[in-house]
PDB file of C-alpha atoms in Angstrom:
ATOM      1  CA  MET A   1     142.989 109.892 142.294  1.00 75.00           C
ATOM      2  CA  ASN A   2     142.968 113.680 142.025  1.00 88.00           C
ATOM      3  CA  GLU A   3     142.089 115.329 138.733  1.00 95.00           C
ATOM      4  CA  HIS A   4     145.110 117.636 138.685  1.00 98.00           C
ATOM      5  CA  CYS A   5     148.180 118.407 140.749  1.00 98.00           C
ATOM      6  CA  PHE A   6     150.869 121.080 140.727  1.00 98.00           C
ATOM      7  CA  VAL A   7     154.210 119.719 141.926  1.00 98.00           C
ATOM      8  CA  ILE A   8     156.625 122.557 142.709  1.00 98.00           C
ATOM      9  CA  LEU A   9     160.290 121.641 142.473  1.00 98.00           C
ATOM     10  CA  ALA A  10     162.034 123.634 145.194  1.00 97.00           C
ATOM     11  CA  HIS A  11     165.802 124.108 145.279  1.00 94.00           C
ATOM     12  CA  LYS A  12     167.600 125.409 148.357  1.00 95.00           C
ATOM     13  CA  GLU A  13     166.415 128.858 149.541  1.00 96.00           C
ATOM     14  CA  SER A  14     164.728 130.777 146.747  1.00 94.00           C
ATOM     15  CA  GLU A  15     162.924 134.091 147.133  1.00 95.00           C
ATOM     16  CA  TYR A  16     160.660 133.026 144.273  1.00 96.00           C
ATOM     17  CA  LEU A  17     159.267 129.856 145.858  1.00 98.00           C
ATOM     18  CA  GLU A  18     156.580 131.561 147.928  1.00 98.00           C
ATOM     19  CA  PRO A  19     155.230 133.760 145.073  1.00 98.00           C
ATOM     20  CA  CYS A  20     155.091 130.660 142.864  1.00 98.00           C
ATOM     21  CA  LEU A  21     153.120 128.760 145.488  1.00 98.00           C
ATOM     22  CA  ILE A  22     150.783 131.705 146.069  1.00 98.00           C
ATOM     23  CA  SER A  23     150.022 131.900 142.334  1.00 98.00           C
ATOM     24  CA  ILE A  24     149.070 128.213 142.454  1.00 98.00           C
ATOM     25  CA  ILE A  25     146.979 128.485 145.618  1.00 97.00           C
ATOM     26  CA  ASN A  26     145.126 131.454 144.080  1.00 98.00           C
ATOM     27  CA  GLN A  27     143.932 129.543 141.024  1.00 98.00           C
ATOM     28  CA  THR A  28     140.270 130.171 140.186  1.00 98.00           C
ATOM     29  CA  LEU A  29     139.829 126.401 140.216  1.00 97.00           C
ATOM     30  CA  LYS A  30     141.515 124.904 143.255  1.00 95.00           C
ATOM     31  CA  THR A  31     143.572 121.772 142.632  1.00 97.00           C
ATOM     32  CA  LYS A  32     146.128 119.875 144.673  1.00 97.00           C
ATOM     33  CA  ALA A  33     149.581 121.376 145.223  1.00 97.00           C
ATOM     34  CA  LEU A  34     152.693 119.973 146.830  1.00 98.00           C
ATOM     35  CA  ILE A  35     156.369 120.827 147.129  1.00 98.00           C
ATOM     36  CA  THR A  36     159.215 118.416 146.493  1.00 98.00           C
ATOM     37  CA  THR A  37     162.924 118.994 146.958  1.00 97.00           C
ATOM     38  CA  SER A  38     166.245 117.176 147.004  1.00 97.00           C
ATOM     39  CA  THR A  39     167.774 120.053 149.015  1.00 96.00           C
ATOM     40  CA  PRO A  40     165.538 120.161 152.098  1.00 97.00           C
ATOM     41  CA  CYS A  41     165.882 123.126 154.436  1.00 97.00           C
ATOM     42  CA  ASP A  42     163.842 124.987 157.008  1.00 98.00           C
ATOM     43  CA  PHE A  43     163.186 127.789 154.510  1.00 98.00           C
ATOM     44  CA  SER A  44     161.185 125.712 152.024  1.00 98.00           C
ATOM     45  CA  LYS A  45     159.730 123.471 154.735  1.00 98.00           C
ATOM     46  CA  ASN A  46     158.332 126.491 156.577  1.00 98.00           C
ATOM     47  CA  ILE A  47     156.747 127.866 153.405  1.00 98.00           C
ATOM     48  CA  ALA A  48     155.007 124.533 152.842  1.00 98.00           C
ATOM     49  CA  LYS A  49     153.826 124.533 156.459  1.00 98.00           C
ATOM     50  CA  LYS A  50     152.627 128.142 156.242  1.00 98.00           C
ATOM     51  CA  TYR A  51     150.268 127.317 153.361  1.00 98.00           C
ATOM     52  CA  GLY A  52     149.345 123.803 154.445  1.00 97.00           C
ATOM     53  CA  VAL A  53     151.025 122.148 151.470  1.00 98.00           C
ATOM     54  CA  GLU A  54     152.536 118.674 151.559  1.00 98.00           C
ATOM     55  CA  TYR A  55     156.356 118.708 151.588  1.00 98.00           C
ATOM     56  CA  ILE A  56     158.106 115.660 150.152  1.00 98.00           C
ATOM     57  CA  VAL A  57     161.873 115.147 150.211  1.00 98.00           C
ATOM     58  CA  ASN A  58     163.586 113.312 147.379  1.00 96.00           C
ATOM     59  CA  ASP A  59     165.870 111.073 149.397  1.00 94.00           C
ATOM     60  CA  THR A  60     166.468 108.496 146.671  1.00 91.00           C
ATOM     61  CA  GLY A  61     170.133 109.487 146.472  1.00 89.00           C
ATOM     62  CA  GLN A  62     169.827 110.174 142.739  1.00 87.00           C
ATOM     63  CA  THR A  63     171.142 113.655 142.014  1.00 85.00           C
ATOM     64  CA  GLY A  64     170.585 116.137 139.216  1.00 92.00           C
ATOM     65  CA  VAL A  65     167.677 118.144 137.860  1.00 94.00           C
ATOM     66  CA  VAL A  66     166.443 115.329 135.592  1.00 96.00           C
ATOM     67  CA  ASN A  67     166.143 112.934 138.517  1.00 96.00           C
ATOM     68  CA  ASP A  68     164.385 115.675 140.507  1.00 97.00           C
ATOM     69  CA  PHE A  69     161.829 116.036 137.714  1.00 97.00           C
ATOM     70  CA  ASN A  70     161.256 112.297 137.434  1.00 97.00           C
ATOM     71  CA  PHE A  71     160.809 112.025 141.193  1.00 97.00           C
ATOM     72  CA  ALA A  72     158.308 114.902 141.188  1.00 98.00           C
ATOM     73  CA  TYR A  73     156.329 113.305 138.375  1.00 98.00           C
ATOM     74  CA  ASN A  74     156.214 109.900 140.019  1.00 96.00           C
ATOM     75  CA  ILE A  75     154.937 111.124 143.393  1.00 96.00           C
ATOM     76  CA  ALA A  76     151.988 112.987 141.884  1.00 96.00           C
ATOM     77  CA  ASP A  77     148.774 111.069 142.527  1.00 93.00           C
ATOM     78  CA  SER A  78     146.642 112.700 139.859  1.00 96.00           C
ATOM     79  CA  LYS A  79     145.465 112.221 136.304  1.00 97.00           C
ATOM     80  CA  LEU A  80     147.067 115.488 135.191  1.00 98.00           C
ATOM     81  CA  VAL A  81     150.459 116.697 136.444  1.00 98.00           C
ATOM     82  CA  THR A  82     152.033 120.150 136.108  1.00 98.00           C
ATOM     83  CA  LEU A  83     155.702 120.238 137.117  1.00 98.00           C
ATOM     84  CA  ALA A  84     156.106 123.798 138.362  1.00 97.00           C
ATOM     85  CA  HIS A  85     159.497 125.498 138.446  1.00 94.00           C
ATOM     86  CA  GLN A  86     159.863 127.482 141.665  1.00 96.00           C
ATOM     87  CA  ASP A  87     160.835 130.626 139.724  1.00 94.00           C
ATOM     88  CA  ASP A  88     157.674 130.980 137.678  1.00 96.00           C
ATOM     89  CA  LEU A  89     154.164 132.314 138.251  1.00 98.00           C
ATOM     90  CA  TYR A  90     150.853 130.911 137.056  1.00 98.00           C
ATOM     91  CA  GLU A  91     147.994 133.080 135.881  1.00 98.00           C
ATOM     92  CA  PRO A  92     144.764 132.513 137.890  1.00 98.00           C
ATOM     93  CA  ASP A  93     142.993 130.665 135.055  1.00 98.00           C
ATOM     94  CA  TYR A  94     145.802 128.224 134.231  1.00 98.00           C
ATOM     95  CA  ALA A  95     144.316 125.205 136.030  1.00 98.00           C
ATOM     96  CA  ILE A  96     140.740 125.709 134.874  1.00 98.00           C
ATOM     97  CA  CYS A  97     141.822 126.126 131.242  1.00 98.00           C
ATOM     98  CA  ILE A  98     143.914 122.951 131.398  1.00 98.00           C
ATOM     99  CA  ILE A  99     141.166 120.897 133.035  1.00 97.00           C
ATOM    100  CA  GLU A 100     138.505 122.158 130.613  1.00 97.00           C
ATOM    101  CA  SER A 101     140.789 121.205 127.715  1.00 97.00           C
ATOM    102  CA  SER A 102     141.322 117.746 129.199  1.00 96.00           C
ATOM    103  CA  LYS A 103     137.558 117.210 129.313  1.00 94.00           C
ATOM    104  CA  LEU A 104     137.359 117.978 125.606  1.00 92.00           C
ATOM    105  CA  ASP A 105     140.198 115.566 124.837  1.00 92.00           C
ATOM    106  CA  SER A 106     141.006 113.183 127.669  1.00 90.00           C
ATOM    107  CA  ASN A 107     143.352 111.164 125.460  1.00 91.00           C
ATOM    108  CA  ALA A 108     145.853 113.968 124.857  1.00 97.00           C
ATOM    109  CA  LEU A 109     149.442 113.255 125.864  1.00 98.00           C
ATOM    110  CA  LEU A 110     150.116 116.772 127.066  1.00 98.00           C
ATOM    111  CA  TYR A 111     148.633 120.250 127.245  1.00 98.00           C
ATOM    112  CA  PHE A 112     150.724 123.419 127.109  1.00 98.00           C
ATOM    113  CA  THR A 113     150.173 127.162 126.951  1.00 98.00           C
ATOM    114  CA  ASP A 114     151.720 130.387 125.791  1.00 96.00           C
ATOM    115  CA  CYS A 115     153.635 132.436 128.350  1.00 95.00           C
ATOM    116  CA  TYR A 116     154.830 135.882 129.335  1.00 94.00           C
ATOM    117  CA  ASP A 117     158.523 136.499 129.857  1.00 91.00           C
ATOM    118  CA  LEU A 118     159.063 137.741 133.404  1.00 91.00           C
ATOM    119  CA  ILE A 119     162.084 140.028 133.505  1.00 88.00           C
ATOM    120  CA  ASN A 120     162.886 142.131 136.567  1.00 87.00           C
ATOM    121  CA  ASN A 121     159.373 141.299 137.826  1.00 86.00           C
ATOM    122  CA  LYS A 122     157.797 142.811 134.715  1.00 89.00           C
ATOM    123  CA  LYS A 123     155.590 140.808 132.349  1.00 89.00           C
ATOM    124  CA  ILE A 124     156.795 141.057 128.758  1.00 86.00           C
ATOM    125  CA  GLY A 125     154.136 140.067 126.262  1.00 78.00           C
ATOM    126  CA  SER A 126     156.179 139.879 123.084  1.00 78.00           C
ATOM    127  CA  SER A 127     159.801 139.530 122.051  1.00 77.00           C
ATOM    128  CA  ILE A 128     161.902 138.122 119.232  1.00 78.00           C
ATOM    129  CA  LYS A 129     162.078 134.826 121.103  1.00 79.00           C
ATOM    130  CA  SER A 130     158.294 134.648 121.497  1.00 82.00           C
ATOM    131  CA  LEU A 131     157.869 135.384 117.788  1.00 85.00           C
ATOM    132  CA  ILE A 132     160.233 132.533 116.901  1.00 86.00           C
ATOM    133  CA  LYS A 133     158.273 130.180 119.108  1.00 88.00           C
ATOM    134  CA  LYS A 134     155.030 131.264 117.442  1.00 89.00           C
ATOM    135  CA  LEU A 135     156.534 130.469 114.051  1.00 91.00           C
ATOM    136  CA  LEU A 136     157.606 127.028 115.217  1.00 93.00           C
ATOM    137  CA  LEU A 137     154.067 126.396 116.451  1.00 96.00           C
ATOM    138  CA  PHE A 138     152.514 127.178 113.060  1.00 94.00           C
ATOM    139  CA  PRO A 139     150.805 123.731 112.787  1.00 93.00           C
ATOM    140  CA  PHE A 140     148.524 124.947 115.595  1.00 95.00           C
ATOM    141  CA  LEU A 141     147.469 127.981 113.561  1.00 89.00           C
ATOM    142  CA  PHE A 142     144.067 126.545 112.652  1.00 87.00           C
ATOM    143  CA  ARG A 143     143.589 124.004 115.430  1.00 92.00           C
ATOM    144  CA  ASN A 144     144.609 123.593 119.040  1.00 95.00           C
ATOM    145  CA  SER A 145     145.002 119.813 118.919  1.00 97.00           C
ATOM    146  CA  ILE A 146     147.456 117.810 116.819  1.00 97.00           C
ATOM    147  CA  SER A 147     147.510 114.021 116.842  1.00 96.00           C
ATOM    148  CA  SER A 148     149.519 113.310 113.682  1.00 95.00           C
ATOM    149  CA  ARG A 149     152.981 112.026 114.614  1.00 96.00           C
ATOM    150  CA  SER A 150     154.600 113.920 111.742  1.00 95.00           C
ATOM    151  CA  LEU A 151     152.921 117.206 112.691  1.00 95.00           C
ATOM    152  CA  LYS A 152     153.790 116.785 116.360  1.00 97.00           C
ATOM    153  CA  LYS A 153     157.385 116.207 115.383  1.00 96.00           C
ATOM    154  CA  MET A 154     157.345 119.155 112.969  1.00 96.00           C
ATOM    155  CA  ILE A 155     156.898 121.692 115.776  1.00 96.00           C
ATOM    156  CA  LEU A 156     160.033 120.380 117.514  1.00 97.00           C
ATOM    157  CA  VAL A 157     162.585 119.597 114.827  1.00 97.00           C
ATOM    158  CA  PHE A 158     163.713 123.225 114.326  1.00 95.00           C
ATOM    159  CA  GLY A 159     163.826 124.139 118.023  1.00 94.00           C
ATOM    160  CA  ASN A 160     161.808 123.885 121.203  1.00 95.00           C
ATOM    161  CA  PRO A 161     158.788 126.217 121.289  1.00 95.00           C
ATOM    162  CA  ILE A 162     157.164 124.500 124.292  1.00 97.00           C
ATOM    163  CA  CYS A 163     157.528 126.338 127.595  1.00 95.00           C
ATOM    164  CA  CYS A 164     158.353 123.519 130.020  1.00 96.00           C
ATOM    165  CA  PRO A 165     156.574 124.806 133.169  1.00 97.00           C
ATOM    166  CA  SER A 166     153.447 125.476 131.096  1.00 98.00           C
ATOM    167  CA  VAL A 167     153.148 121.780 130.273  1.00 98.00           C
ATOM    168  CA  THR A 168     150.630 119.508 131.941  1.00 98.00           C
ATOM    169  CA  ILE A 169     151.222 115.818 131.297  1.00 98.00           C
ATOM    170  CA  ASN A 170     148.377 113.319 131.130  1.00 98.00           C
ATOM    171  CA  LYS A 171     149.600 110.786 133.673  1.00 97.00           C
ATOM    172  CA  SER A 172     146.491 108.653 133.258  1.00 95.00           C
ATOM    173  CA  ILE A 173     147.928 107.735 129.846  1.00 95.00           C
ATOM    174  CA  LEU A 174     151.648 108.262 130.449  1.00 96.00           C
ATOM    175  CA  SER A 175     152.079 106.514 133.790  1.00 89.00           C
ATOM    176  CA  ARG A 176     155.600 105.360 132.840  1.00 90.00           C
ATOM    177  CA  PHE A 177     156.768 108.669 131.389  1.00 95.00           C
ATOM    178  CA  GLU A 178     160.210 109.909 132.363  1.00 95.00           C
ATOM    179  CA  PHE A 179     162.764 112.503 131.336  1.00 97.00           C
ATOM    180  CA  SER A 180     165.965 111.068 129.905  1.00 94.00           C
ATOM    181  CA  ASN A 181     169.337 111.615 131.561  1.00 93.00           C
ATOM    182  CA  THR A 182     170.883 111.831 128.091  1.00 94.00           C
ATOM    183  CA  PHE A 183     170.675 115.625 128.375  1.00 95.00           C
ATOM    184  CA  GLU A 184     171.120 117.821 131.451  1.00 93.00           C
ATOM    185  CA  LEU A 185     169.786 121.108 130.048  1.00 93.00           C
ATOM    186  CA  ILE A 186     167.397 120.253 127.215  1.00 95.00           C
ATOM    187  CA  TYR A 187     165.844 117.181 128.835  1.00 96.00           C
ATOM    188  CA  ASP A 188     162.359 118.630 128.306  1.00 97.00           C
ATOM    189  CA  TRP A 189     162.850 119.164 124.560  1.00 97.00           C
ATOM    190  CA  LYS A 190     164.100 115.571 124.187  1.00 97.00           C
ATOM    191  CA  ALA A 191     161.106 114.307 126.172  1.00 98.00           C
ATOM    192  CA  TRP A 192     158.587 116.107 123.956  1.00 98.00           C
ATOM    193  CA  ILE A 193     160.310 114.729 120.841  1.00 97.00           C
ATOM    194  CA  ASP A 194     160.118 111.209 122.281  1.00 97.00           C
ATOM    195  CA  LEU A 195     156.412 111.707 122.973  1.00 97.00           C
ATOM    196  CA  THR A 196     155.723 112.491 119.323  1.00 97.00           C
ATOM    197  CA  ASN A 197     156.077 108.759 118.689  1.00 95.00           C
ATOM    198  CA  GLU A 198     153.265 107.963 121.113  1.00 95.00           C
ATOM    199  CA  SER A 199     149.647 107.683 120.069  1.00 95.00           C
ATOM    200  CA  GLY A 200     147.755 110.726 121.300  1.00 96.00           C
ATOM    201  CA  SER A 201     147.553 114.453 120.738  1.00 97.00           C
ATOM    202  CA  PHE A 202     149.420 117.561 121.813  1.00 98.00           C
ATOM    203  CA  ILE A 203     147.075 120.386 122.810  1.00 98.00           C
ATOM    204  CA  TYR A 204     148.191 124.007 122.691  1.00 98.00           C
ATOM    205  CA  LEU A 205     146.242 126.684 124.555  1.00 97.00           C
ATOM    206  CA  ASN A 206     147.103 129.922 122.793  1.00 95.00           C
ATOM    207  CA  LYS A 207     146.778 131.970 125.967  1.00 96.00           C
ATOM    208  CA  LYS A 208     149.493 133.474 128.146  1.00 96.00           C
ATOM    209  CA  LEU A 209     148.814 131.522 131.312  1.00 98.00           C
ATOM    210  CA  ILE A 210     152.249 131.486 132.894  1.00 97.00           C
ATOM    211  CA  GLN A 211     154.963 134.019 133.672  1.00 96.00           C
ATOM    212  CA  TYR A 212     158.308 132.461 132.804  1.00 94.00           C
ATOM    213  CA  ARG A 213     161.083 134.112 134.789  1.00 91.00           C
ATOM    214  CA  PHE A 214     164.409 135.020 133.194  1.00 81.00           C
ATOM    215  CA  HIS A 215     167.514 135.530 135.316  1.00 68.00           C
ATOM    216  CA  GLU A 216     170.079 138.011 134.082  1.00 56.00           C
ATOM    217  CA  VAL A 217     172.857 136.471 136.172  1.00 48.00           C
ATOM    218  CA  SER A 218     171.938 132.803 135.942  1.00 50.00           C
ATOM    219  CA  VAL A 219     173.677 131.918 132.686  1.00 50.00           C
ATOM    220  CA  THR A 220     177.435 131.461 132.658  1.00 50.00           C
ATOM    221  CA  SER A 221     179.606 130.970 129.578  1.00 55.00           C
ATOM    222  CA  SER A 222     180.192 127.358 130.592  1.00 62.00           C
ATOM    223  CA  GLN A 223     176.427 126.754 130.712  1.00 81.00           C
ATOM    224  CA  LEU A 224     176.010 128.395 127.314  1.00 81.00           C
ATOM    225  CA  ASN A 225     178.718 126.185 125.864  1.00 87.00           C
ATOM    226  CA  LYS A 226     177.084 123.103 127.345  1.00 90.00           C
ATOM    227  CA  LEU A 227     173.674 124.208 126.113  1.00 91.00           C
ATOM    228  CA  TYR A 228     175.014 124.687 122.590  1.00 91.00           C
ATOM    229  CA  ALA A 229     176.708 121.276 122.701  1.00 94.00           C
ATOM    230  CA  GLU A 230     173.493 119.571 123.773  1.00 95.00           C
ATOM    231  CA  GLU A 231     171.405 121.371 121.157  1.00 95.00           C
ATOM    232  CA  LEU A 232     173.941 120.463 118.491  1.00 97.00           C
ATOM    233  CA  LYS A 233     173.785 116.822 119.530  1.00 97.00           C
ATOM    234  CA  LEU A 234     169.991 116.749 119.370  1.00 97.00           C
ATOM    235  CA  PHE A 235     169.826 118.570 116.025  1.00 97.00           C
ATOM    236  CA  GLN A 236     172.319 116.064 114.610  1.00 97.00           C
ATOM    237  CA  ILE A 237     170.228 113.171 115.909  1.00 96.00           C
ATOM    238  CA  ILE A 238     167.253 114.657 114.074  1.00 96.00           C
ATOM    239  CA  TRP A 239     168.894 115.941 110.892  1.00 97.00           C
ATOM    240  CA  GLY A 240     172.273 114.241 110.587  1.00 97.00           C
ATOM    241  CA  ASN A 241     175.707 115.736 111.247  1.00 97.00           C
ATOM    242  CA  LYS A 242     176.074 118.406 108.549  1.00 96.00           C
ATOM    243  CA  LEU A 243     172.510 119.680 108.321  1.00 97.00           C
ATOM    244  CA  GLY A 244     172.081 119.452 112.075  1.00 97.00           C
ATOM    245  CA  LYS A 245     175.149 121.633 112.598  1.00 96.00           C
ATOM    246  CA  LEU A 246     173.823 124.254 110.172  1.00 95.00           C
ATOM    247  CA  ILE A 247     170.369 124.357 111.750  1.00 94.00           C
ATOM    248  CA  CYS A 248     171.912 124.588 115.208  1.00 94.00           C
ATOM    249  CA  LYS A 249     173.990 127.623 114.181  1.00 90.00           C
ATOM    250  CA  ILE A 250     170.924 129.391 112.798  1.00 87.00           C
ATOM    251  CA  TYR A 251     168.890 128.485 115.880  1.00 86.00           C
ATOM    252  CA  SER A 252     171.618 129.774 118.190  1.00 80.00           C
ATOM    253  CA  VAL A 253     171.803 133.144 116.431  1.00 75.00           C
ATOM    254  CA  ALA A 254     168.012 133.540 116.578  1.00 64.00           C
ATOM    255  CA  HIS A 255     168.029 132.410 120.188  1.00 63.00           C
ATOM    256  CA  ASN A 256     171.017 134.457 121.362  1.00 57.00           C
ATOM    257  CA  ASP A 257     169.324 136.119 124.355  1.00 50.00           C
ATOM    258  CA  ARG A 258     169.666 132.804 126.165  1.00 44.00           C
ATOM    259  CA  LYS A 259     168.662 133.512 129.746  1.00 41.00           C
ATOM    260  CA  ASP A 260     166.333 130.518 130.175  1.00 40.00           C
TER     261      ASP A 260
END
């Protein structure tokens, strides 16, 4: 079994797929990389061939982004799995930092990092959104590892400060992990909340090791409405109907540049 694997989820023909793959191939510590897709085409297949990367088609017949993520996770034959969004870029030291952290704590459930916002191909180091996420991650202020179930849950009950493509999951412990189809847009947030009930730590690397791309034209009003509805539902699961609705309103105002 490999130590670590990047699984890139490719969708149709994206101009960002090749830069994402290049950022993974150019890691200072080389690890396995592969591309998976449920929308196979010559474009993505040729990119995989160009760089000698395995290309695996999700032909299970199960549609939707959540099923794509679960498929990608399941095909990874490695102890550590990073599910890479095709839009994003990884800093050269991402893999080595993750693997070094795993050697210090091999029983962690997941490892995640800070990130840059990538807007119009420019790295943005700080923003209101990044400040909010820092505040939500305050339990990591004096340590980078949290194993307490209550503390793990604390970082997630007021919002989701974990950048999904920065996450590496410890598959050697979580072999049966899966994202829930309960949510279509905030499936990652729900998954991290579910993992707080598992025995094991969350490890946060307070380094900007990924460039998380924002699309100015990708968010429609219908998506925003659906996103709000899903966040409201999850907040109400956590806090109850009235308090959950109040927290969701505050979160939405603070998070109103929603291009992710």
